PDB file of C-alpha atoms and ligand atoms in Angstrom:
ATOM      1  CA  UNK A   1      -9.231  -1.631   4.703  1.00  0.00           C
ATOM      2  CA  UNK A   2      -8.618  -0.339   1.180  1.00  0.00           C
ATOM      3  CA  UNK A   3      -9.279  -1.216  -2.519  1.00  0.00           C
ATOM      4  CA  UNK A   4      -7.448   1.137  -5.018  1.00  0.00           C
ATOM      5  CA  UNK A   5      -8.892   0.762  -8.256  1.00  0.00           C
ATOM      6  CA  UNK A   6      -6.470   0.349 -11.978  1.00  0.00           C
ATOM      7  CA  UNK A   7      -5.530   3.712 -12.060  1.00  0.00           C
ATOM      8  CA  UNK A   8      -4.083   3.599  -8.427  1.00  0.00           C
ATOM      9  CA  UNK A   9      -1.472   1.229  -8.608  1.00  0.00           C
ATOM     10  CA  UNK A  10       1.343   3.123  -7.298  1.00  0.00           C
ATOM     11  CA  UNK A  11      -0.615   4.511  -4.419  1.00  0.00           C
ATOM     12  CA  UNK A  12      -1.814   0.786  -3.600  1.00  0.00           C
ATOM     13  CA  UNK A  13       2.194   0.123  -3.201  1.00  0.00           C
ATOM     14  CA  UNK A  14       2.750   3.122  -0.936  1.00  0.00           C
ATOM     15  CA  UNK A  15      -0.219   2.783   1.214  1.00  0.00           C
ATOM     16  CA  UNK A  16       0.880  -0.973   1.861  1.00  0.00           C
ATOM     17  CA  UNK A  17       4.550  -0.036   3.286  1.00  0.00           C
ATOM     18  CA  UNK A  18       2.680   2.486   5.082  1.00  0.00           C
ATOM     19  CA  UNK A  19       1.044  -0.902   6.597  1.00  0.00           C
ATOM     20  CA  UNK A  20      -2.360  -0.167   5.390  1.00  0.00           C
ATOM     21  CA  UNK A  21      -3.817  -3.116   3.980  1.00  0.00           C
ATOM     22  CA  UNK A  22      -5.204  -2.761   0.435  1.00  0.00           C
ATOM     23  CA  UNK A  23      -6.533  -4.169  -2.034  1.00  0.00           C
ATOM     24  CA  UNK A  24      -5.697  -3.983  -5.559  1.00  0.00           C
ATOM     25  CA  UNK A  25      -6.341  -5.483  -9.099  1.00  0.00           C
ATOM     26  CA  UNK A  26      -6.190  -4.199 -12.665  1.00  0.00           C
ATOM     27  CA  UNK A  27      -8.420  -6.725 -14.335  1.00  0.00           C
ATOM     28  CA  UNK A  28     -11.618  -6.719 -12.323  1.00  0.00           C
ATOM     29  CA  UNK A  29     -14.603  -4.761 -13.584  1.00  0.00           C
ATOM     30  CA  UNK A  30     -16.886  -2.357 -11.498  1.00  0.00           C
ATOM     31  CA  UNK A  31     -19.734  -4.267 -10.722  1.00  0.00           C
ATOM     32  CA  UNK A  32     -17.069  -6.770  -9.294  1.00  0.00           C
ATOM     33  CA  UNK A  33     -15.012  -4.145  -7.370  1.00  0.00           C
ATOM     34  CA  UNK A  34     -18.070  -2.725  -5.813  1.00  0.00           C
ATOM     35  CA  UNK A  35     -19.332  -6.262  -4.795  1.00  0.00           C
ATOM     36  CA  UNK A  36     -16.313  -7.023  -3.233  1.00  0.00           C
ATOM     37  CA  UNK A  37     -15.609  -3.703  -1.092  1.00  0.00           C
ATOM     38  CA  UNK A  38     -18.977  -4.238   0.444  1.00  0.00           C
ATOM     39  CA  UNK A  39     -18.303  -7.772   1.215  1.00  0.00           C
ATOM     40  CA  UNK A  40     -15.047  -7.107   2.728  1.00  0.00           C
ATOM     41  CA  UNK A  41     -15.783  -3.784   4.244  1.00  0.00           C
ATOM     42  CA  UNK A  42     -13.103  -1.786   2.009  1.00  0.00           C
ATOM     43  CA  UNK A  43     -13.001   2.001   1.765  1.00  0.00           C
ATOM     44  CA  UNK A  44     -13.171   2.214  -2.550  1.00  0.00           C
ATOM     45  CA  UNK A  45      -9.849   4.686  -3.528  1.00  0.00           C
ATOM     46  CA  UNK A  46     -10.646   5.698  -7.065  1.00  0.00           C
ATOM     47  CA  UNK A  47      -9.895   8.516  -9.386  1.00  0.00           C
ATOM     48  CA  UNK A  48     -12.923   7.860 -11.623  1.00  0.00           C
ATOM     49  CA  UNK A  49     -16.110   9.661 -11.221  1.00  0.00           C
ATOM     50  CA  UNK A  50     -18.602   6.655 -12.590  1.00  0.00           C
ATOM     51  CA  UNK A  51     -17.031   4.680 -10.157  1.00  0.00           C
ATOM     52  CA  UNK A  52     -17.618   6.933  -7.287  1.00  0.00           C
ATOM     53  CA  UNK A  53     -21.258   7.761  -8.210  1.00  0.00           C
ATOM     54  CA  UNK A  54     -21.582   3.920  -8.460  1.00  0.00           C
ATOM     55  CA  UNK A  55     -20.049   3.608  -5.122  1.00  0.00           C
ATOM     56  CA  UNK A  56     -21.865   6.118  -3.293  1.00  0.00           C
ATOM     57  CA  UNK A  57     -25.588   4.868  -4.658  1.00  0.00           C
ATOM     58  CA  UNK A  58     -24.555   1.066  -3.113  1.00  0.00           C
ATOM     59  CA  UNK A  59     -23.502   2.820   0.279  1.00  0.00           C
ATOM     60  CA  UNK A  60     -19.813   1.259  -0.562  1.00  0.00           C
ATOM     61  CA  UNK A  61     -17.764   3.985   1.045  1.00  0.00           C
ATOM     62  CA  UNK A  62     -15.691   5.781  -0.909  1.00  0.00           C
ATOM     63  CA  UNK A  63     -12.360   8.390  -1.288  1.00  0.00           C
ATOM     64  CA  UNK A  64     -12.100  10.524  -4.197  1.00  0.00           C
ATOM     65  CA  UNK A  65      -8.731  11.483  -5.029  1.00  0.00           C
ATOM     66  CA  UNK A  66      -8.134  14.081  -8.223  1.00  0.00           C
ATOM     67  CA  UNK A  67      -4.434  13.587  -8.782  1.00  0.00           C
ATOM     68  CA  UNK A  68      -2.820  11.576 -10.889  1.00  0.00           C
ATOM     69  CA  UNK A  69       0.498  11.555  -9.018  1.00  0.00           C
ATOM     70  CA  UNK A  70       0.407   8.967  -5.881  1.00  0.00           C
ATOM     71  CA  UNK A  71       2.369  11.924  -3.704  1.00  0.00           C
ATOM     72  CA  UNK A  72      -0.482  14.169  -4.322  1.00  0.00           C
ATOM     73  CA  UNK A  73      -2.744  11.380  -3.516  1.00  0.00           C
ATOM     74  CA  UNK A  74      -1.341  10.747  -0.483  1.00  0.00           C
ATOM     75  CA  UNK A  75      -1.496  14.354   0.367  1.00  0.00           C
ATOM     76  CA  UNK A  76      -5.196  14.097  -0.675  1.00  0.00           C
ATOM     77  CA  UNK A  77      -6.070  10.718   0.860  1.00  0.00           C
ATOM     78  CA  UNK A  78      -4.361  12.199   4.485  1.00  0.00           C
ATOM     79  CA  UNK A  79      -6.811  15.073   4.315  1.00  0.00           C
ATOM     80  CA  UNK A  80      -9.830  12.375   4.763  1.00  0.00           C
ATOM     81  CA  UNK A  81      -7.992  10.161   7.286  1.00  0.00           C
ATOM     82  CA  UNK A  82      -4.992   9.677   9.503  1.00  0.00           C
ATOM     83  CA  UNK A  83      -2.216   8.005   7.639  1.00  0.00           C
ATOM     84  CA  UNK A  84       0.251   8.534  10.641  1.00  0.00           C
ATOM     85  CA  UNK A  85      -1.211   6.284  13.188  1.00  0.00           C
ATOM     86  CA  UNK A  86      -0.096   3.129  10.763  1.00  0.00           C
ATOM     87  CA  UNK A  87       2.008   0.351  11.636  1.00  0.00           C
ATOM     88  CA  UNK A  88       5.081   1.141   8.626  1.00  0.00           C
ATOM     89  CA  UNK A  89       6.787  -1.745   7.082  1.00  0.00           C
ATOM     90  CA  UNK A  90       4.959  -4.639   8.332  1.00  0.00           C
ATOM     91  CA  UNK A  91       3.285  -5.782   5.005  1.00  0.00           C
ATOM     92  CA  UNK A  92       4.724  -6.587   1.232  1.00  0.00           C
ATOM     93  CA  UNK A  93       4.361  -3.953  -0.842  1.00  0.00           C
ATOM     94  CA  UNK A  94       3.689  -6.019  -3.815  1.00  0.00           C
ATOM     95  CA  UNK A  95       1.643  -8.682  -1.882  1.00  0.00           C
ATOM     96  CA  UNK A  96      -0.308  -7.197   0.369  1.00  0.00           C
ATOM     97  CA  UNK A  97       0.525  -9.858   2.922  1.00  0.00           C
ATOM     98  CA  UNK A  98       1.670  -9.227   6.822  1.00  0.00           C
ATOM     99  CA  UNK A  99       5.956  -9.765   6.913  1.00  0.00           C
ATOM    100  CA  UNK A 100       7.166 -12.092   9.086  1.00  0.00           C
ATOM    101  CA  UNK A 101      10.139 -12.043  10.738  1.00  0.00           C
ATOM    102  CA  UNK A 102      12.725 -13.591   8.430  1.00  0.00           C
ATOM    103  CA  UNK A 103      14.529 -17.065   8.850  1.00  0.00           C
ATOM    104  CA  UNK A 104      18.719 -17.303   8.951  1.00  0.00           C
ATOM    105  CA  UNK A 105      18.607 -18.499   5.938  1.00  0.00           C
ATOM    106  CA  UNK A 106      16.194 -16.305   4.379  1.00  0.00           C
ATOM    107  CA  UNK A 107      18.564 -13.641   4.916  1.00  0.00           C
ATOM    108  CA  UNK A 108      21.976 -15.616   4.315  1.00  0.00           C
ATOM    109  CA  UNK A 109      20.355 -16.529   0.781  1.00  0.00           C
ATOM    110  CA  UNK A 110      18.429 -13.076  -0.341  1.00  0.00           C
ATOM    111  CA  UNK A 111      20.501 -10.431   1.558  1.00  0.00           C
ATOM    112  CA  UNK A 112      23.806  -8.998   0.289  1.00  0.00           C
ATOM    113  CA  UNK A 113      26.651  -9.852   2.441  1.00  0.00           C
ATOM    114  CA  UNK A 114      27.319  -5.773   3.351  1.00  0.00           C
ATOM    115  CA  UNK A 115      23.600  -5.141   4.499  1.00  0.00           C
ATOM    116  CA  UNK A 116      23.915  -8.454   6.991  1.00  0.00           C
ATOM    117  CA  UNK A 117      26.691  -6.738   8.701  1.00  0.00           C
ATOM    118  CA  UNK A 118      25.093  -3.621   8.997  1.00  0.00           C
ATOM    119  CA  UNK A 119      21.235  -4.458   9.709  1.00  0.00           C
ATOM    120  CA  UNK A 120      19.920  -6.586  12.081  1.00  0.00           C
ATOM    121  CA  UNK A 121      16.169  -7.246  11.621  1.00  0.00           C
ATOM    122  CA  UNK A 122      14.923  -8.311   8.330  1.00  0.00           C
ATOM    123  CA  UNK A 123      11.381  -9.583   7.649  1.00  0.00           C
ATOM    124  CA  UNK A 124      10.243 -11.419   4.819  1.00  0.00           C
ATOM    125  CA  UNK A 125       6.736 -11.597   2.798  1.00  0.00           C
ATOM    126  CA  UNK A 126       5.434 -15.470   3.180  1.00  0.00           C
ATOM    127  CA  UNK A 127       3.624 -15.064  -0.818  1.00  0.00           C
ATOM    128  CA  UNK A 128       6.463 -13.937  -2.733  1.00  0.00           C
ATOM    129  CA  UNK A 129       9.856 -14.043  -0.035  1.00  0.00           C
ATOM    130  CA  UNK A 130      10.875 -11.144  -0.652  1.00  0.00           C
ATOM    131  CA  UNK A 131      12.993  -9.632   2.110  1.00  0.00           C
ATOM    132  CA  UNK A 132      12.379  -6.556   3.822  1.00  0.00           C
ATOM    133  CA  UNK A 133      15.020  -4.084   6.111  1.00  0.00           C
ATOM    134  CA  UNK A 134      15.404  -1.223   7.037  1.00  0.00           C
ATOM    135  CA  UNK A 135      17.912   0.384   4.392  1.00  0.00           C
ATOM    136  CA  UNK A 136      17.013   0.193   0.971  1.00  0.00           C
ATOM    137  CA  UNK A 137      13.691   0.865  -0.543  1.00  0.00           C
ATOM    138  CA  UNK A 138      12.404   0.771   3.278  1.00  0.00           C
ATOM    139  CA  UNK A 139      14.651   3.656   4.146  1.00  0.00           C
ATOM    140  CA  UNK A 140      13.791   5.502   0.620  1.00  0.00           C
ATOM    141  CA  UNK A 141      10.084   5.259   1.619  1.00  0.00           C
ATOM    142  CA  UNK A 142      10.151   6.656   4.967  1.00  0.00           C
ATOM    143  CA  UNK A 143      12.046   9.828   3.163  1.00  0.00           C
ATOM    144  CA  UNK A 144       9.317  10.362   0.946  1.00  0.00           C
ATOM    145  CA  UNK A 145       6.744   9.794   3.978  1.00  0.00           C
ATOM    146  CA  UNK A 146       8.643  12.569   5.896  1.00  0.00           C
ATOM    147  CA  UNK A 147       8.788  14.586   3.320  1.00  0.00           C
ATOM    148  CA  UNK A 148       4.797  14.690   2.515  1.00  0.00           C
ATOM    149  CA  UNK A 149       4.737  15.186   6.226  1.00  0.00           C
ATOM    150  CA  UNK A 150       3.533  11.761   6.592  1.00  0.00           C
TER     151      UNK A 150
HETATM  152 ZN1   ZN B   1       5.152 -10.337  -1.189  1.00  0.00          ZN
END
């Protein structure tokens, strides 16, 4: 869906728990970014101007955002699309791979012994294993969502 480019790394992270899949890598140049949105059909996030010129002359499509703080990115990027309609929590924010639900042991081995007893559906990322629930950085997320009217 998206790529972000280097200087969007942050935003990447927060579009992904807001279950948007996208894209993102700090070591590829522009020719290759380009080359690979069009081949995968990604909408180009970028907060550099070259890029976007570049972008818009190969008919890769394209966001602008002006910020350089991922809320006011978000508040920019929702302006130019719906970022409600998304399906929260359902991919690694470091990854950007789908969760699955998480195995028994999975959660007996990664989850503190307090959140087991209080949370009852954990999912976990099949690249790295990390596991996801609902308190924690999940919960901390969806606060900063609400607040940005997200
Ligand atoms: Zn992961």
């Amino acid at each position: 869906m998206f790529f972000a480019d280097r200087m969007l790394g942050k935003l990447a992270k927060k579009l992904r728990l807001l279950g948007f899949d996208t894209a993102y890598a700090s070591d590829m140049d522009e020719e290759d970014i380009l080359e690979f949105c069009k081949e995968t059909n990604r909408v180009l996030i970028t907060r550099d101007r070259g890029l976007l010129r570049k972008a818009v002359e190969r008919g890769v499509r394209c966001y602008y955002v002006s910020s350089d703080d991922w809320r006011e990115q978000l508040m920019e990027l929702s302006k130019k699309m719906d970022l409600k309609n998304s399906r929260r929590m359902s991919r690694c924010s470091l990854c950007n791979v789908e969760l699955v639900k998480a195995s028994e042991d999975e959660i007996k081995m990664k989850v503190p012994l307090y959140v087991q007893q209080t949370q009852d559906e954990f999912y976990s990322c099949p690249a790295c294993g990390r596991v996801y629930w609902a308190g924690s950085h999940v919960e901390h997320a969806e606060a900063l969502f609400r607040r940005l009217g997200l």
